[in-house]
Coordinates of C-alpha atoms in Angstrom, one line a residue:
X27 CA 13.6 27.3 163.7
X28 CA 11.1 28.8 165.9
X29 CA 7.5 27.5 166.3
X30 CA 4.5 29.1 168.1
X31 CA 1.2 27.0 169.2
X32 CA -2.1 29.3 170.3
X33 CA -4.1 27.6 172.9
X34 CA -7.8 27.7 172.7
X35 CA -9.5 30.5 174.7
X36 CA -10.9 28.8 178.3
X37 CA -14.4 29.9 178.9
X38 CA -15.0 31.6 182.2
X39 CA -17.2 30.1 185.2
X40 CA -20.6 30.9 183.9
X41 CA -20.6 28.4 181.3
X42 CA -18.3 25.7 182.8
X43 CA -21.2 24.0 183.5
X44 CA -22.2 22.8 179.9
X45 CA -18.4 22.5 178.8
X46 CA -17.2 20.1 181.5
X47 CA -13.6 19.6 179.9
X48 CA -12.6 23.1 179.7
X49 CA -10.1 22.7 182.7
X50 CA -8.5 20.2 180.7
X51 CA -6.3 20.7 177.6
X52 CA -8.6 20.3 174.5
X53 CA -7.3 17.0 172.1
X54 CA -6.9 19.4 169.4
X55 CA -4.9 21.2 171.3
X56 CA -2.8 18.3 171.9
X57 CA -2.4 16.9 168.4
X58 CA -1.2 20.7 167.4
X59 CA 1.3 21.3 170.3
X60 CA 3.0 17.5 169.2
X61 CA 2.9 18.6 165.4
X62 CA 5.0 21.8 166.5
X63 CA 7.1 19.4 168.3
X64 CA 7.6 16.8 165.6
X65 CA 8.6 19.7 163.4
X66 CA 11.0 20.6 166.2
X67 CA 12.7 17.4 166.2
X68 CA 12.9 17.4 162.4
X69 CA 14.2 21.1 161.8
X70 CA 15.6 21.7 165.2
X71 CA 14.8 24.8 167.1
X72 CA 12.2 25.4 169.7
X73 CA 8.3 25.1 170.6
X74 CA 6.5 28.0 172.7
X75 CA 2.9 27.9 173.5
X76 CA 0.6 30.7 174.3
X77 CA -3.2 31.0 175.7
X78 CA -5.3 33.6 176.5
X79 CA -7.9 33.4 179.5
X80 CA -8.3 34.0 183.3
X81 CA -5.4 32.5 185.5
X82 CA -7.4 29.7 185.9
X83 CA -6.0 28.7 182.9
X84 CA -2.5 28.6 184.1
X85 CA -3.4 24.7 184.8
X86 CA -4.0 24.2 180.8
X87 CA -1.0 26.0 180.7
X88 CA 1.4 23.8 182.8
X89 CA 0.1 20.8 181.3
X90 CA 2.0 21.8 178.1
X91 CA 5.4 21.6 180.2
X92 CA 4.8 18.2 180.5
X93 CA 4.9 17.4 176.2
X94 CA 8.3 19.3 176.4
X95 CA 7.9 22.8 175.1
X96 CA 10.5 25.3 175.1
X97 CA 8.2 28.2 177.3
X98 CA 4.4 28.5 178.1
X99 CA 2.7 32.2 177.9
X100 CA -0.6 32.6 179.3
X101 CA -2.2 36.4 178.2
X102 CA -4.8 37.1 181.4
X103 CA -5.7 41.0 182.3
X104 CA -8.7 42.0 183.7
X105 CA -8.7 44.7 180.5
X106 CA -9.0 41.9 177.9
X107 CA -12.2 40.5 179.8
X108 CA -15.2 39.3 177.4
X109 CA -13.5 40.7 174.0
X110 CA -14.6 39.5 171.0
X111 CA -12.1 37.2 168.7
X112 CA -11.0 40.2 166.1
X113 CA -9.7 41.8 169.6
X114 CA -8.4 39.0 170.9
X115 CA -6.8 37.9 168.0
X116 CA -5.0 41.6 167.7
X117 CA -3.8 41.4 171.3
X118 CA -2.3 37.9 170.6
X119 CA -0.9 38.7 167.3
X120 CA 1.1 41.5 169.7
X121 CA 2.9 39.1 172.2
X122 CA 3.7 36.7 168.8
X123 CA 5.7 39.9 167.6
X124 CA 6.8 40.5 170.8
X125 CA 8.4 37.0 171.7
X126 CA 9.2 36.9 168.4
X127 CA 10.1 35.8 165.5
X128 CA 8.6 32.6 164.7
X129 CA 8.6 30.8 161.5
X130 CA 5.5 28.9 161.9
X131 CA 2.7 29.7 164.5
X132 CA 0.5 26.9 164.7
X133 CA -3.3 26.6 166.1
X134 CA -6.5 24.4 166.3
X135 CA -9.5 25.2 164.3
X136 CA -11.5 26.4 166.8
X137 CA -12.7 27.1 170.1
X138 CA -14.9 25.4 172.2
X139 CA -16.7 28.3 173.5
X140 CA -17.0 30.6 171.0
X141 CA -16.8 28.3 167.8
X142 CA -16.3 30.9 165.6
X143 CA -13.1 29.4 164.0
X144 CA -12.0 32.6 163.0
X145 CA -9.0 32.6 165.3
X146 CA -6.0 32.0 162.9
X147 CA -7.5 34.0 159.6
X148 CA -7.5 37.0 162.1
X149 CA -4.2 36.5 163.6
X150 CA -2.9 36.0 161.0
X151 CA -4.3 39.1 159.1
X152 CA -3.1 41.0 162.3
X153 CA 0.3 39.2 161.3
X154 CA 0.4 40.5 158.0
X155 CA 1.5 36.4 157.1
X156 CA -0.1 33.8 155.0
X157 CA -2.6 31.7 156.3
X158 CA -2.3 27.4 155.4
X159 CA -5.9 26.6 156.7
X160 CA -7.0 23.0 157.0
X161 CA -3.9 21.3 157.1
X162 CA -3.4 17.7 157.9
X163 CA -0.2 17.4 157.6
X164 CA 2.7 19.9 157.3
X165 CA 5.4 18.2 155.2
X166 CA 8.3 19.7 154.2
X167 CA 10.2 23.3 155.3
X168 CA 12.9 24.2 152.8
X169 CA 14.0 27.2 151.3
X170 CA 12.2 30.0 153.3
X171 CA 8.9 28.1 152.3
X172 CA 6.5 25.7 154.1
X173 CA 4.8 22.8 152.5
X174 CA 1.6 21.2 153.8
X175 CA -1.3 18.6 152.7
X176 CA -4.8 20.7 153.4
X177 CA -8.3 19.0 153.4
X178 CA -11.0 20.2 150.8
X179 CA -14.3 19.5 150.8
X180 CA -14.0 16.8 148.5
X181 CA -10.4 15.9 148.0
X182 CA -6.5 16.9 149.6
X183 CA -4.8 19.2 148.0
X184 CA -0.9 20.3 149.0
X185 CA 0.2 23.9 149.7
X186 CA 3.0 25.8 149.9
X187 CA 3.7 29.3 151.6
X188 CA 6.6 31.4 152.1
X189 CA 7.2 31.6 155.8
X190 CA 6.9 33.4 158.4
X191 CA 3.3 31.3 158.0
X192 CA -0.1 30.9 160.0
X193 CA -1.0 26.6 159.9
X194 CA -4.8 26.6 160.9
X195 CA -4.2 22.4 161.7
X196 CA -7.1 19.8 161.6
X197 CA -4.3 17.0 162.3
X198 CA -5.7 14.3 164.4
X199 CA -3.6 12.0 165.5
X200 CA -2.7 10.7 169.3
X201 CA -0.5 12.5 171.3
X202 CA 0.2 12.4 174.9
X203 CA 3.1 13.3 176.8
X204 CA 6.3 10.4 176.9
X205 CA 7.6 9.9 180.5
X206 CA 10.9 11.5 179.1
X207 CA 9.6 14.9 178.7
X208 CA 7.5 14.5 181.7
X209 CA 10.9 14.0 183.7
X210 CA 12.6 16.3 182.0
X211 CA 9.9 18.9 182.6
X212 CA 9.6 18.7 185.7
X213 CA 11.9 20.1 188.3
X214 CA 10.0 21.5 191.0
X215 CA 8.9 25.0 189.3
X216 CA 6.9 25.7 186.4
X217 CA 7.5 27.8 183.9
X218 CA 4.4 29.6 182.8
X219 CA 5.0 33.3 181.8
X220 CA 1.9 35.7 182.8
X221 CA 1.5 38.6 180.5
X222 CA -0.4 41.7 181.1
X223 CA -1.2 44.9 179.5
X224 CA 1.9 46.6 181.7
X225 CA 3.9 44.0 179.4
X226 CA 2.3 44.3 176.2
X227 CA 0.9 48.2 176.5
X228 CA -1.6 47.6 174.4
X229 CA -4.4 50.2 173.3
X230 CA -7.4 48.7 171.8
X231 CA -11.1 49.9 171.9
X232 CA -13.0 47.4 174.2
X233 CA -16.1 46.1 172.0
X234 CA -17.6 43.3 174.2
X235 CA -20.0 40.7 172.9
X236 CA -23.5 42.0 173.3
X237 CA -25.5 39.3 171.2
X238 CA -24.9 35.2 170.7
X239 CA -27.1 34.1 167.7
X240 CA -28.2 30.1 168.2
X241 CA -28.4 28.1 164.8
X242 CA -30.7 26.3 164.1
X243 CA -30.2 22.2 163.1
X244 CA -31.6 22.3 160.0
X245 CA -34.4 20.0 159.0
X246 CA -33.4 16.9 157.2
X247 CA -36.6 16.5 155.0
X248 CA -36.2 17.3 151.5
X249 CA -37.1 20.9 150.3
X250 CA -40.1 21.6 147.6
X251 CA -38.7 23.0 144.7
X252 CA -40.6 25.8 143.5
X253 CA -41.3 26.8 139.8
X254 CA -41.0 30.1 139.1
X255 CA -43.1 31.1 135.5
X256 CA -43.7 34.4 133.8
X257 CA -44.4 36.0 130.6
X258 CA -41.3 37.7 130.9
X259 CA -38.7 38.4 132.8
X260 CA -39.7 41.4 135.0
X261 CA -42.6 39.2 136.1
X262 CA -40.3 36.3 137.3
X263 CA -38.0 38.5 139.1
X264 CA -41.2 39.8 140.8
X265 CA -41.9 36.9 142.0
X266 CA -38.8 36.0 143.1
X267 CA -38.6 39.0 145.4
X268 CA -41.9 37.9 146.6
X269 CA -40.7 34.6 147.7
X270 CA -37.5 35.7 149.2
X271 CA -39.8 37.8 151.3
X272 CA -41.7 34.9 152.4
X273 CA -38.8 33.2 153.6
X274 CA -37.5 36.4 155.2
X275 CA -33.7 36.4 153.5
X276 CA -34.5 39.7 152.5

């Protein structure tokens, strides 16, 4: 079988300052690029990861060699500069067909720069695959199908796909690289592939981020509740409006 890990995005210089791991590989990262590797050992096969960022990221990039993985793509052109995630989830979702095919491509819930934790529903829309999104645990792959243990708000519930299949993976669990696979990585090059649009000739309308919205923490004391009355009810929907107004939803 043939597995697939997408790195998180690495945010560029101007914000490096209030993200001060970002020339690191991100945990999550980590406890995805071992699950892709656990399956490996299970189902046999092999483990490619791929990022998407300036060079600068090629350092994220060979620090993967060193849990083992089959072959490291990093996705840096000057042409994919500041694009929003629906692009950049379009341009991956074109190398994963490229290197292609994979039976699972595997990813972290989300970024640390752009949080939008849209990633894998767009990449895999772009796909045309199912999506398994909050999965703890992927355990079984039989049959052309995928099974996995996903977390709800209140209770786990188990899944099961046909594949090829997106895993969106909230798995937290310790991994770091064995001395083994460090060795056995390492032989004095690296193998990082850099892809470009002359690789990938790839035609997409540049759309790049003009406005960042800040949220709010929301206030912890409790909310009024407020009685809406009426003779009837064209009066109470009148009022309703009214108060929606004063909260400006609408």
């Amino acid at each position: 079988m043939r597995f697939v890990v997408i790195l998180k995005q690495i945010p560029d210089d101007s914000i490096k300052k209030e993200y001060q791991d970002v020339d690191q590989l991100n945990d999550s990262d980590k406890n995805v690029i071992k699950e892709a590797l656990d399956l490996r050992d299970r189902y046999g096969g092999t483990v490619d990861v791929i990022g998407f960022g300036p060079l600068s990221a090629e350092d994220v990039m060979k620090e993967t060699l060193t849990y083992g993985i089959d072959d490291a793509f990093l996705i840096s052109d000057s042409q994919f500069a500041d694009m929003d995630v629906s692009q950049v989830a379009k341009i991956v979702a074109a190398v994963i067909k490229k290197l292609g095919p994979y039976d699972l491509v595997l990813c972290g819930r989300q970024a640390i720069d752009g949080d939008s934790a849209h990633m894998a529903s767009m990449t895999s829309c772009a796909l045309e695959i199912p999506l398994i999104a909050y999965s703890d645990e992927i355990t079984e792959m039989k049959d052309g199908s995928v099974f996995a243990t996903c977390m709800g708000d209140q209770m786990a519930y188990k899944v099961e796909a046909k594949t090829p299949a997106m895993i969106l993976s909230i798995r937290e669990k310790n991994s770091f690289p064995s001395v083994p696979d460090i060795m056995k990585t390492y032989d004095g090059t690296y193998k990082t592939k850099i892809l470009t649009n002359e690789d990938l000739n790839f035609s997409v309308t540049k759309r790049k981020v003009t406005q960042l919205r800040k949220y709010e923490v929301k206030s912890s004391k409790q909310q009024k509740l407020v009685m809406i009355g009426g003779k009837d009810e064209e009066e109470k929907a009148a009022q309703i409006l009214q108060l929606l107004k004063q909260k400006s939803v609408i």
